[in-house]
mmCIF file of C-alpha atoms and ligand atoms in Angstrom:
data_model
loop_
_atom_site.group_PDB
_atom_site.id
_atom_site.type_symbol
_atom_site.label_atom_id
_atom_site.label_comp_id
_atom_site.label_asym_id
_atom_site.label_seq_id
_atom_site.Cartn_x
_atom_site.Cartn_y
_atom_site.Cartn_z
ATOM 1 C CA MET U 922 -1.460 -21.861 7.733
ATOM 2 C CA GLU U 923 -2.667 -18.270 7.575
ATOM 3 C CA PHE U 924 -2.206 -15.765 4.772
ATOM 4 C CA ARG U 925 -0.918 -13.163 7.197
ATOM 5 C CA ASP U 926 -0.536 -14.504 10.720
ATOM 6 C CA LEU U 927 -1.182 -11.768 13.306
ATOM 7 C CA LYS U 928 -1.599 -14.106 16.252
ATOM 8 C CA GLN U 929 2.033 -15.182 16.364
ATOM 9 C CA GLN U 930 3.124 -11.567 16.594
ATOM 10 C CA TYR U 931 0.675 -10.982 19.422
ATOM 11 C CA THR U 932 1.893 -14.049 21.285
ATOM 12 C CA LYS U 933 5.480 -12.800 21.043
ATOM 13 C CA TYR U 934 4.629 -9.244 22.177
ATOM 14 C CA GLN U 935 1.666 -9.996 24.428
ATOM 15 C CA ARG U 936 3.244 -8.533 27.581
ATOM 16 C CA GLU U 937 4.282 -5.264 25.952
ATOM 17 C CA ILE U 938 1.023 -4.817 24.037
ATOM 18 C CA ASN U 939 -1.156 -5.589 27.045
ATOM 19 C CA ALA U 940 0.895 -3.212 29.193
ATOM 20 C CA ALA U 941 0.577 -0.449 26.581
ATOM 21 C CA ILE U 942 -3.199 -0.894 26.444
ATOM 22 C CA GLN U 943 -3.411 -0.973 30.245
ATOM 23 C CA ARG U 944 -1.473 2.307 30.518
ATOM 24 C CA VAL U 945 -4.038 4.030 28.297
ATOM 25 C CA LEU U 946 -6.951 2.539 30.232
ATOM 26 C CA ASP U 947 -5.407 3.612 33.542
ATOM 27 C CA ARG U 948 -4.933 7.189 32.381
ATOM 28 C CA GLY U 949 -8.385 7.431 30.829
ATOM 29 C CA VAL U 950 -7.394 9.603 27.827
ATOM 30 C CA PHE U 951 -8.652 7.935 24.648
ATOM 31 C CA ILE U 952 -8.313 10.653 22.005
ATOM 32 C CA GLY U 953 -4.948 12.318 21.458
ATOM 33 C CA GLY U 954 -2.569 12.266 24.392
ATOM 34 C CA GLU U 955 1.096 11.409 24.696
ATOM 35 C CA GLU U 956 0.919 8.026 22.908
ATOM 36 C CA VAL U 957 -0.255 9.693 19.706
ATOM 37 C CA GLU U 958 2.373 12.443 19.862
ATOM 38 C CA GLU U 959 5.138 9.992 20.693
ATOM 39 C CA LEU U 960 4.153 7.666 17.858
ATOM 40 C CA GLU U 961 3.996 10.505 15.311
ATOM 41 C CA LYS U 962 7.477 11.609 16.339
ATOM 42 C CA ASN U 963 8.873 8.083 16.033
ATOM 43 C CA LEU U 964 7.164 7.382 12.713
ATOM 44 C CA ALA U 965 8.521 10.632 11.261
ATOM 45 C CA ALA U 966 12.019 9.710 12.480
ATOM 46 C CA TYR U 967 11.764 6.201 11.025
ATOM 47 C CA VAL U 968 10.635 7.455 7.627
ATOM 48 C CA GLY U 969 13.056 10.378 7.691
ATOM 49 C CA VAL U 970 10.513 13.167 7.161
ATOM 50 C CA LYS U 971 9.833 16.247 9.294
ATOM 51 C CA HIS U 972 6.089 15.810 9.934
ATOM 52 C CA CYS U 973 3.878 12.827 10.624
ATOM 53 C CA ILE U 974 0.150 13.486 11.031
ATOM 54 C CA SER U 975 -1.795 10.441 12.212
ATOM 55 C CA CYS U 976 -5.412 9.928 11.185
ATOM 56 C CA ALA U 977 -8.267 7.426 11.066
ATOM 57 C CA ASN U 978 -7.171 5.263 8.112
ATOM 58 C CA GLY U 979 -5.157 5.173 4.904
ATOM 59 C CA THR U 980 -8.070 6.279 2.750
ATOM 60 C CA GLU U 981 -8.779 9.419 4.781
ATOM 61 C CA ALA U 982 -5.061 10.143 4.894
ATOM 62 C CA MET U 983 -5.196 10.570 1.113
ATOM 63 C CA THR U 984 -8.498 12.470 1.200
ATOM 64 C CA LEU U 985 -7.047 14.942 3.698
ATOM 65 C CA VAL U 986 -4.030 15.687 1.515
ATOM 66 C CA LEU U 987 -6.171 16.177 -1.596
ATOM 67 C CA MET U 988 -8.492 18.454 0.420
ATOM 68 C CA ALA U 989 -5.519 20.541 1.521
ATOM 69 C CA TRP U 990 -4.486 20.826 -2.124
ATOM 70 C CA ASN U 991 -8.008 21.971 -3.079
ATOM 71 C CA ILE U 992 -8.527 19.106 -5.503
ATOM 72 C CA GLY U 993 -12.107 19.117 -6.778
ATOM 73 C CA PRO U 994 -14.427 19.163 -9.801
ATOM 74 C CA GLY U 995 -12.648 19.765 -13.097
ATOM 75 C CA ASP U 996 -9.331 18.429 -11.809
ATOM 76 C CA ALA U 997 -7.550 15.351 -13.168
ATOM 77 C CA VAL U 998 -5.607 13.141 -10.762
ATOM 78 C CA PHE U 999 -3.500 10.334 -12.219
ATOM 79 C CA VAL U 1000 -3.568 6.957 -10.471
ATOM 80 C CA PRO U 1001 -2.251 3.521 -11.417
ATOM 81 C CA ASP U 1002 -4.891 1.230 -12.931
ATOM 82 C CA PHE U 1003 -3.679 -1.738 -10.873
ATOM 83 C CA THR U 1004 -4.169 -0.956 -7.171
ATOM 84 C CA PHE U 1005 -6.694 -1.071 -4.353
ATOM 85 C CA PHE U 1006 -9.929 0.822 -5.101
ATOM 86 C CA SER U 1007 -9.233 3.464 -2.462
ATOM 87 C CA THR U 1008 -6.451 5.173 -4.467
ATOM 88 C CA ALA U 1009 -8.973 6.354 -7.077
ATOM 89 C CA GLU U 1010 -11.976 6.494 -4.762
ATOM 90 C CA VAL U 1011 -10.592 9.461 -2.826
ATOM 91 C CA VAL U 1012 -10.198 11.407 -6.071
ATOM 92 C CA ALA U 1013 -13.794 10.789 -7.180
ATOM 93 C CA PHE U 1014 -15.037 11.368 -3.621
ATOM 94 C CA LEU U 1015 -13.809 14.971 -3.848
ATOM 95 C CA GLY U 1016 -15.483 15.442 -7.225
ATOM 96 C CA ALA U 1017 -12.258 15.281 -9.219
ATOM 97 C CA THR U 1018 -11.645 12.777 -12.021
ATOM 98 C CA PRO U 1019 -9.253 9.847 -11.585
ATOM 99 C CA ILE U 1020 -7.279 9.152 -14.749
ATOM 100 C CA PHE U 1021 -6.063 5.562 -14.826
ATOM 101 C CA VAL U 1022 -2.499 4.875 -15.911
ATOM 102 C CA ASP U 1023 -1.240 1.453 -16.954
ATOM 103 C CA VAL U 1024 1.458 -0.235 -14.880
ATOM 104 C CA LYS U 1025 4.649 -2.154 -15.590
ATOM 105 C CA TRP U 1026 4.488 -5.926 -15.892
ATOM 106 C CA GLU U 1027 7.628 -6.535 -13.814
ATOM 107 C CA THR U 1028 6.978 -4.256 -10.826
ATOM 108 C CA PHE U 1029 3.150 -3.869 -10.877
ATOM 109 C CA ASN U 1030 3.766 -0.129 -10.397
ATOM 110 C CA MET U 1031 2.758 2.944 -12.423
ATOM 111 C CA ASP U 1032 4.570 3.182 -15.760
ATOM 112 C CA PRO U 1033 6.109 6.685 -15.962
ATOM 113 C CA TYR U 1034 5.974 6.583 -19.754
ATOM 114 C CA ARG U 1035 2.229 5.879 -19.668
ATOM 115 C CA LEU U 1036 1.809 8.647 -17.099
ATOM 116 C CA LYS U 1037 3.291 11.177 -19.491
ATOM 117 C CA GLU U 1038 1.010 9.957 -22.271
ATOM 118 C CA ALA U 1039 -2.034 10.233 -20.027
ATOM 119 C CA ILE U 1040 -1.145 13.792 -18.975
ATOM 120 C CA GLU U 1041 -0.669 14.852 -22.603
ATOM 121 C CA LYS U 1042 -4.024 13.358 -23.526
ATOM 122 C CA VAL U 1043 -5.839 15.255 -20.764
ATOM 123 C CA ILE U 1044 -4.157 18.508 -21.825
ATOM 124 C CA GLN U 1045 -5.161 17.976 -25.455
ATOM 125 C CA GLU U 1046 -8.767 17.200 -24.575
ATOM 126 C CA LYS U 1047 -8.999 20.508 -22.637
ATOM 127 C CA LYS U 1048 -11.801 19.221 -20.369
ATOM 128 C CA LEU U 1049 -9.862 18.723 -17.156
ATOM 129 C CA THR U 1050 -6.898 20.379 -15.472
ATOM 130 C CA PRO U 1051 -4.075 18.014 -14.507
ATOM 131 C CA LYS U 1052 -3.414 18.630 -10.816
ATOM 132 C CA ALA U 1053 -1.808 15.657 -9.101
ATOM 133 C CA VAL U 1054 -0.475 12.133 -9.433
ATOM 134 C CA ILE U 1055 -0.775 9.332 -6.855
ATOM 135 C CA PRO U 1056 1.928 6.700 -7.398
ATOM 136 C CA VAL U 1057 1.288 3.578 -5.308
ATOM 137 C CA ASP U 1058 4.010 1.472 -3.647
ATOM 138 C CA LEU U 1059 2.240 -1.735 -4.579
ATOM 139 C CA PHE U 1060 2.862 -4.954 -2.650
ATOM 140 C CA GLY U 1061 5.586 -3.197 -0.603
ATOM 141 C CA LEU U 1062 7.736 -2.071 -3.535
ATOM 142 C CA PRO U 1063 8.196 1.707 -3.956
ATOM 143 C CA ALA U 1064 6.975 3.173 -7.251
ATOM 144 C CA GLU U 1065 9.442 4.753 -9.711
ATOM 145 C CA HIS U 1066 9.418 7.943 -7.686
ATOM 146 C CA GLU U 1067 12.382 9.641 -9.338
ATOM 147 C CA ALA U 1068 10.993 9.307 -12.868
ATOM 148 C CA ILE U 1069 7.529 10.328 -11.680
ATOM 149 C CA ARG U 1070 8.907 13.342 -9.805
ATOM 150 C CA ILE U 1071 10.557 14.637 -12.974
ATOM 151 C CA ILE U 1072 7.357 14.283 -15.019
ATOM 152 C CA ALA U 1073 5.265 15.856 -12.250
ATOM 153 C CA LYS U 1074 7.641 18.816 -12.140
ATOM 154 C CA GLU U 1075 7.412 19.277 -15.911
ATOM 155 C CA TYR U 1076 3.606 19.559 -15.716
ATOM 156 C CA ALA U 1077 3.459 21.262 -12.279
ATOM 157 C CA LEU U 1078 1.600 18.362 -10.659
ATOM 158 C CA LYS U 1079 1.569 17.590 -6.940
ATOM 159 C CA VAL U 1080 2.745 14.100 -6.013
ATOM 160 C CA LEU U 1081 1.021 12.044 -3.317
ATOM 161 C CA GLU U 1082 2.760 8.753 -2.544
ATOM 162 C CA ASP U 1083 0.173 6.113 -1.587
ATOM 163 C CA GLY U 1084 2.362 4.096 0.750
ATOM 164 C CA ALA U 1085 -0.490 2.099 2.319
ATOM 165 C CA GLN U 1086 1.382 -1.082 1.365
ATOM 166 C CA GLY U 1087 4.798 0.501 1.200
ATOM 167 C CA PHE U 1088 5.856 1.052 4.809
ATOM 168 C CA GLY U 1089 9.392 -0.290 5.214
ATOM 169 C CA GLY U 1090 10.183 -0.192 1.484
ATOM 170 C CA ARG U 1091 13.061 1.923 0.213
ATOM 171 C CA ILE U 1092 14.936 3.279 -2.786
ATOM 172 C CA GLY U 1093 18.603 3.592 -1.917
ATOM 173 C CA GLU U 1094 18.643 5.066 1.564
ATOM 174 C CA LYS U 1095 15.295 6.839 1.151
ATOM 175 C CA LYS U 1096 12.358 5.163 2.832
ATOM 176 C CA ALA U 1097 8.802 4.784 1.562
ATOM 177 C CA GLY U 1098 6.764 7.619 3.022
ATOM 178 C CA SER U 1099 9.430 10.166 2.110
ATOM 179 C CA PHE U 1100 8.639 10.465 -1.610
ATOM 180 C CA GLY U 1101 6.376 13.059 -3.172
ATOM 181 C CA ASP U 1102 5.049 16.313 -1.747
ATOM 182 C CA ALA U 1103 3.187 14.187 0.761
ATOM 183 C CA ALA U 1104 2.907 10.470 1.444
ATOM 184 C CA THR U 1105 0.324 8.387 3.239
ATOM 185 C CA THR U 1106 0.213 4.991 4.863
ATOM 186 C CA SER U 1107 -2.363 2.665 6.391
ATOM 187 C CA PHE U 1108 -2.263 0.726 9.652
ATOM 188 C CA PHE U 1109 -5.024 -1.691 8.638
ATOM 189 C CA PRO U 1110 -4.097 -4.915 10.472
ATOM 190 C CA ALA U 1111 -2.795 -6.785 7.400
ATOM 191 C CA LYS U 1112 -0.493 -3.988 6.122
ATOM 192 C CA PRO U 1113 3.270 -4.184 6.736
ATOM 193 C CA LEU U 1114 2.795 -2.109 9.922
ATOM 194 C CA GLY U 1115 -0.706 -2.711 11.226
ATOM 195 C CA CYS U 1116 -2.693 -1.864 14.364
ATOM 196 C CA TYR U 1117 -5.725 -3.624 15.881
ATOM 197 C CA GLY U 1118 -8.337 -1.745 13.919
ATOM 198 C CA ASP U 1119 -8.168 1.145 11.461
ATOM 199 C CA GLY U 1120 -5.435 3.743 11.434
ATOM 200 C CA GLY U 1121 -3.421 5.852 9.030
ATOM 201 C CA ALA U 1122 -0.776 8.543 8.747
ATOM 202 C CA ILE U 1123 0.442 11.315 6.469
ATOM 203 C CA PHE U 1124 4.109 12.264 6.024
ATOM 204 C CA THR U 1125 5.421 15.544 4.655
ATOM 205 C CA LYS U 1126 8.281 17.971 4.990
ATOM 206 C CA ASP U 1127 5.976 20.876 4.080
ATOM 207 C CA ASP U 1128 5.286 22.977 7.240
ATOM 208 C CA LYS U 1129 2.260 24.733 5.793
ATOM 209 C CA LEU U 1130 0.664 21.502 4.589
ATOM 210 C CA SER U 1131 1.266 19.911 7.983
ATOM 211 C CA GLN U 1132 -0.525 22.797 9.677
ATOM 212 C CA GLN U 1133 -3.473 22.566 7.280
ATOM 213 C CA LEU U 1134 -3.732 18.814 7.831
ATOM 214 C CA HIS U 1135 -3.772 19.193 11.615
ATOM 215 C CA SER U 1136 -6.709 21.552 11.168
ATOM 216 C CA LEU U 1137 -8.552 19.531 8.498
ATOM 217 C CA LYS U 1138 -8.451 16.282 10.487
ATOM 218 C CA VAL U 1139 -10.216 17.971 13.441
ATOM 219 C CA HIS U 1140 -13.186 19.734 11.818
ATOM 220 C CA GLY U 1141 -11.080 22.529 10.361
ATOM 221 C CA LYS U 1142 -10.100 23.847 13.771
ATOM 222 C CA GLY U 1143 -8.322 27.171 14.042
ATOM 223 C CA ASP U 1144 -5.780 28.349 16.611
ATOM 224 C CA ASP U 1145 -8.699 29.145 18.871
ATOM 225 C CA LYS U 1146 -10.307 25.840 19.809
ATOM 226 C CA TYR U 1147 -13.785 27.345 19.480
ATOM 227 C CA ASP U 1148 -13.287 28.908 16.070
ATOM 228 C CA ASN U 1149 -13.325 26.618 13.038
ATOM 229 C CA VAL U 1150 -11.637 28.230 10.074
ATOM 230 C CA ARG U 1151 -12.445 25.707 7.317
ATOM 231 C CA ILE U 1152 -14.623 22.678 6.611
ATOM 232 C CA GLY U 1153 -12.778 19.573 7.672
ATOM 233 C CA VAL U 1154 -13.539 16.046 8.829
ATOM 234 C CA ASN U 1155 -13.125 13.993 11.996
ATOM 235 C CA SER U 1156 -10.170 11.731 11.327
ATOM 236 C CA ARG U 1157 -8.049 10.786 14.319
ATOM 237 C CA LEU U 1158 -5.940 7.805 15.318
ATOM 238 C CA ASP U 1159 -7.225 6.377 18.627
ATOM 239 C CA THR U 1160 -4.893 6.595 21.618
ATOM 240 C CA LEU U 1161 -5.227 2.822 22.107
ATOM 241 C CA GLN U 1162 -4.156 2.151 18.525
ATOM 242 C CA ALA U 1163 -1.200 4.522 18.899
ATOM 243 C CA ALA U 1164 -0.076 2.674 22.030
ATOM 244 C CA ILE U 1165 -0.310 -0.692 20.246
ATOM 245 C CA LEU U 1166 1.441 0.676 17.163
ATOM 246 C CA GLN U 1167 4.411 1.884 19.201
ATOM 247 C CA VAL U 1168 5.145 -1.698 20.320
ATOM 248 C CA LYS U 1169 4.665 -2.942 16.755
ATOM 249 C CA LEU U 1170 6.850 -0.214 15.223
ATOM 250 C CA ASN U 1171 9.679 -1.245 17.541
ATOM 251 C CA ALA U 1172 9.272 -4.883 16.489
ATOM 252 C CA PHE U 1173 9.075 -3.873 12.825
ATOM 253 C CA ALA U 1174 12.292 -1.854 12.993
ATOM 254 C CA ASP U 1175 14.040 -4.359 15.234
ATOM 255 C CA HIS U 1176 13.532 -7.601 13.301
ATOM 256 C CA GLU U 1177 10.222 -7.978 11.450
ATOM 257 C CA LEU U 1178 11.225 -6.136 8.281
ATOM 258 C CA GLU U 1179 14.429 -8.191 8.056
ATOM 259 C CA ALA U 1180 12.462 -11.377 8.733
ATOM 260 C CA VAL U 1181 9.936 -10.721 5.976
ATOM 261 C CA LYS U 1182 12.749 -9.971 3.516
ATOM 262 C CA LYS U 1183 14.269 -13.343 4.412
ATOM 263 C CA VAL U 1184 10.949 -15.011 3.596
ATOM 264 C CA GLY U 1185 11.039 -13.201 0.238
ATOM 265 C CA GLU U 1186 14.527 -14.586 -0.407
ATOM 266 C CA TRP U 1187 13.471 -18.131 0.470
ATOM 267 C CA TYR U 1188 10.532 -17.902 -1.918
ATOM 268 C CA ALA U 1189 12.701 -16.449 -4.681
ATOM 269 C CA ALA U 1190 15.323 -19.203 -4.398
ATOM 270 C CA LEU U 1191 12.715 -21.973 -4.442
ATOM 271 C CA LEU U 1192 10.300 -20.573 -7.040
ATOM 272 C CA LYS U 1193 12.483 -18.761 -9.561
ATOM 273 C CA ASP U 1194 12.639 -21.652 -12.035
ATOM 274 C CA MET U 1195 8.957 -22.530 -11.704
ATOM 275 C CA VAL U 1196 6.983 -19.280 -11.980
ATOM 276 C CA GLU U 1197 7.551 -15.546 -12.482
ATOM 277 C CA ILE U 1198 8.595 -14.167 -9.099
ATOM 278 C CA PRO U 1199 8.480 -10.491 -7.987
ATOM 279 C CA VAL U 1200 11.167 -8.296 -9.545
ATOM 280 C CA ILE U 1201 12.931 -5.995 -7.082
ATOM 281 C CA PRO U 1202 14.891 -3.442 -9.165
ATOM 282 C CA VAL U 1203 18.513 -2.705 -8.249
ATOM 283 C CA ASP U 1204 18.745 -0.347 -5.260
ATOM 284 C CA TYR U 1205 15.080 -0.952 -4.300
ATOM 285 C CA GLY U 1206 13.886 -2.684 -1.143
ATOM 286 C CA SER U 1207 10.416 -4.201 -0.727
ATOM 287 C CA SER U 1208 8.608 -4.711 2.564
ATOM 288 C CA TYR U 1209 6.570 -7.484 0.880
ATOM 289 C CA ALA U 1210 3.073 -6.403 1.790
ATOM 290 C CA GLN U 1211 2.337 -9.213 -0.682
ATOM 291 C CA TYR U 1212 4.449 -11.888 -2.345
ATOM 292 C CA THR U 1213 2.855 -11.987 -5.777
ATOM 293 C CA ILE U 1214 3.786 -14.506 -8.454
ATOM 294 C CA LYS U 1215 2.569 -14.638 -12.053
ATOM 295 C CA LEU U 1216 1.276 -17.761 -13.747
ATOM 296 C CA LYS U 1217 0.964 -18.501 -17.460
ATOM 297 C CA SER U 1218 -2.781 -18.068 -17.798
ATOM 298 C CA ARG U 1219 -5.920 -17.339 -15.844
ATOM 299 C CA GLN U 1220 -6.777 -21.037 -15.944
ATOM 300 C CA GLN U 1221 -3.409 -22.061 -14.530
ATOM 301 C CA ARG U 1222 -3.657 -19.383 -11.830
ATOM 302 C CA ASP U 1223 -7.191 -20.340 -10.796
ATOM 303 C CA HIS U 1224 -6.403 -24.060 -10.758
ATOM 304 C CA LEU U 1225 -3.239 -23.537 -8.720
ATOM 305 C CA GLN U 1226 -5.153 -21.423 -6.209
ATOM 306 C CA GLN U 1227 -7.678 -24.260 -5.794
ATOM 307 C CA PHE U 1228 -4.913 -26.856 -5.522
ATOM 308 C CA LEU U 1229 -3.131 -24.835 -2.816
ATOM 309 C CA LYS U 1230 -6.408 -24.362 -0.963
ATOM 310 C CA GLY U 1231 -6.824 -28.141 -0.910
ATOM 311 C CA ALA U 1232 -3.376 -28.377 0.688
ATOM 312 C CA GLY U 1233 -4.365 -25.858 3.386
ATOM 313 C CA ILE U 1234 -2.465 -22.958 1.792
ATOM 314 C CA PRO U 1235 -4.428 -19.704 1.398
ATOM 315 C CA ALA U 1236 -3.461 -17.746 -1.722
ATOM 316 C CA MET U 1237 -5.239 -14.554 -2.762
ATOM 317 C CA ILE U 1238 -5.828 -12.628 -5.978
ATOM 318 C CA TYR U 1239 -4.813 -8.964 -5.766
ATOM 319 C CA TYR U 1240 -6.389 -7.608 -7.933
ATOM 320 C CA GLN U 1241 -9.190 -9.420 -9.758
ATOM 321 C CA LYS U 1242 -10.317 -6.248 -11.536
ATOM 322 C CA PRO U 1243 -8.236 -3.259 -12.602
ATOM 323 C CA LEU U 1244 -9.727 0.088 -11.595
ATOM 324 C CA HIS U 1245 -10.969 0.966 -15.082
ATOM 325 C CA GLN U 1246 -13.186 -2.145 -14.951
ATOM 326 C CA GLN U 1247 -14.763 -1.325 -11.584
ATOM 327 C CA THR U 1248 -18.516 -0.769 -11.802
ATOM 328 C CA ALA U 1249 -18.297 2.488 -9.839
ATOM 329 C CA PHE U 1250 -15.970 3.874 -12.515
ATOM 330 C CA SER U 1251 -17.980 2.618 -15.480
ATOM 331 C CA VAL U 1252 -18.920 6.205 -16.366
ATOM 332 C CA LEU U 1253 -15.229 6.877 -16.941
ATOM 333 C CA ASN U 1254 -14.699 3.664 -18.829
ATOM 334 C CA GLU U 1255 -13.489 4.256 -22.334
ATOM 335 C CA GLY U 1256 -13.185 0.552 -23.070
ATOM 336 C CA ASP U 1257 -10.226 -1.651 -22.397
ATOM 337 C CA GLY U 1258 -7.732 0.178 -24.605
ATOM 338 C CA GLY U 1259 -4.486 1.280 -23.057
ATOM 339 C CA PHE U 1260 -4.492 -1.043 -20.070
ATOM 340 C CA GLU U 1261 -2.721 -4.038 -21.506
ATOM 341 C CA MET U 1262 -0.590 -4.761 -18.451
ATOM 342 C CA SER U 1263 -3.196 -4.306 -15.753
ATOM 343 C CA ASN U 1264 -5.669 -6.412 -17.750
ATOM 344 C CA ARG U 1265 -3.144 -9.209 -18.164
ATOM 345 C CA LEU U 1266 -1.887 -8.995 -14.589
ATOM 346 C CA SER U 1267 -5.378 -9.295 -13.124
ATOM 347 C CA GLN U 1268 -5.673 -12.661 -14.890
ATOM 348 C CA VAL U 1269 -2.400 -14.244 -13.803
ATOM 349 C CA VAL U 1270 -1.380 -12.839 -10.394
ATOM 350 C CA LEU U 1271 -1.469 -14.921 -7.240
ATOM 351 C CA SER U 1272 -0.323 -13.708 -3.812
ATOM 352 C CA LEU U 1273 1.184 -16.314 -1.483
ATOM 353 C CA PRO U 1274 1.212 -16.243 2.323
ATOM 354 C CA ILE U 1275 3.889 -13.910 3.682
ATOM 355 C CA HIS U 1276 4.607 -12.400 7.091
ATOM 356 C CA PRO U 1277 7.621 -12.083 9.393
ATOM 357 C CA TYR U 1278 6.782 -15.256 11.315
ATOM 358 C CA LEU U 1279 6.484 -17.618 8.341
ATOM 359 C CA LEU U 1280 8.944 -20.502 8.776
ATOM 360 C CA LYS U 1281 11.383 -21.762 6.175
ATOM 361 C CA THR U 1282 9.727 -25.196 6.368
ATOM 362 C CA GLU U 1283 6.377 -23.581 5.538
ATOM 363 C CA VAL U 1284 7.853 -21.752 2.532
ATOM 364 C CA GLU U 1285 9.374 -25.075 1.404
ATOM 365 C CA PHE U 1286 6.001 -26.772 1.790
ATOM 366 C CA ILE U 1287 4.312 -24.085 -0.332
ATOM 367 C CA ALA U 1288 7.029 -24.313 -3.003
ATOM 368 C CA ASP U 1289 6.716 -28.128 -3.021
ATOM 369 C CA LYS U 1290 2.977 -27.889 -3.555
ATOM 370 C CA ILE U 1291 3.405 -25.402 -6.426
ATOM 371 C CA SER U 1292 5.974 -27.728 -7.988
ATOM 372 C CA GLU U 1293 3.647 -30.701 -7.524
ATOM 373 C CA TYR U 1294 0.804 -28.835 -9.220
ATOM 374 C CA LEU U 1295 2.922 -27.763 -12.184
ATOM 375 C CA LYS U 1296 4.273 -31.293 -12.730
ATOM 376 C CA GLN U 1297 0.795 -32.751 -12.550
ATOM 377 C CA GLU U 1298 -0.449 -30.163 -15.029
ATOM 378 C CA ALA U 1299 2.435 -30.861 -17.427
ATOM 379 C CA LYS U 1300 1.586 -34.570 -17.426
ATOM 380 C CA HIS U 1301 -1.986 -33.852 -18.475
ATOM 381 C CA GLU U 1302 -0.988 -31.622 -21.355
HETATM 382 C C1 LIG Q 981 -5.139 -0.513 2.119
HETATM 383 C C2 LIG Q 981 -4.900 0.467 1.061
HETATM 384 C C3 LIG Q 981 -5.442 1.763 1.129
HETATM 385 C C4 LIG Q 981 -6.444 2.200 2.158
HETATM 386 O O1 LIG Q 981 -6.068 2.052 3.476
HETATM 387 P P1 LIG Q 981 -7.208 1.931 4.617
HETATM 388 O O2 LIG Q 981 -6.469 2.142 5.894
HETATM 389 O O3 LIG Q 981 -7.805 0.580 4.503
HETATM 390 O O4 LIG Q 981 -8.221 3.006 4.369
HETATM 391 C C5 LIG Q 981 -5.095 2.661 0.141
HETATM 392 N N1 LIG Q 981 -4.274 2.316 -0.875
HETATM 393 C C6 LIG Q 981 -3.764 1.085 -0.988
HETATM 394 C C7 LIG Q 981 -2.839 0.779 -2.119
HETATM 395 C C8 LIG Q 981 -4.061 0.109 -0.029
HETATM 396 O O5 LIG Q 981 -3.554 -1.117 -0.158
#
């Protein structure tokens, strides 16, 4: 059993994917071209936002937006403490200061109440200027975007939705990628919508921002190809990846998102009386980038992971270390105060295999093994 099985998807779509790759090879255009334009149009339509700007990966997608917003030294950018490193890395990379915000136990996502506290603290300290907030749609579940939007408006902060894990999630009828002043996603192979290498995209309804991003991602190009009007980067999505992604986007919209939700339902029904299962708030939809359960203690979590491994079931720990504990951020570390939830979560979370091609019998097998472990543990107590 694999944690996220990409081979089954390839087997199912082999003909279409191979044909898409062959078309690009036959034409001999490997940067830009109609595949990239077509994909951007279709991604924007799927998400329900005017502009989609593809780029090299999910990390650079965020960097590009922060560059367009002139985020730099002296600026504070608020990020959840419990997320992948990249969310805060891009802030520090541009010389700004990431301010870590604790998350909610139930949803793993940024706690709007803690966000407000963190903003107030920065204002009182008078060292940094609050500029932006990056809510993350962790494990496929959108952040509390409405509450965060209201707070951001109060303090005139820009909102960047980090939807690297969120593609396919929704709140009501609004899809992940449509929240905030801009949103980003990643096409890293293991994300809900992945390519066969690195890739990323930015979504926005802001015409001016879209224009700036098109320039920034190609060395700050101006209208005249030979005149560069600003300092940018080189961050493009390969034509081959765009061609592959088009086949995968069709599969995602056609049945994969529904299939992965079904897997989530099977897990929930089987596990709900054994462990803490993911909470999907009313009116929210998750694309289950991860299916993350919570155990009673670090010891129970670690032992269960080992037990599952012995049964051929890969289970992963996202995340072992909250951001405020990362060595690279040790200069910002003000001790462990204020991060109760992310500290506790990092000790007890365990992500189980999930993907659209996981069978009900496999989910039953995993649930049986978890049950077996818990019974065995209870006997020894
Ligand atoms: C994967 C991920 C990223 C970065 O995406 P890449 O394409 O790997 O650069 C950013 N934020 C979160 C929450 C992620 O999970």
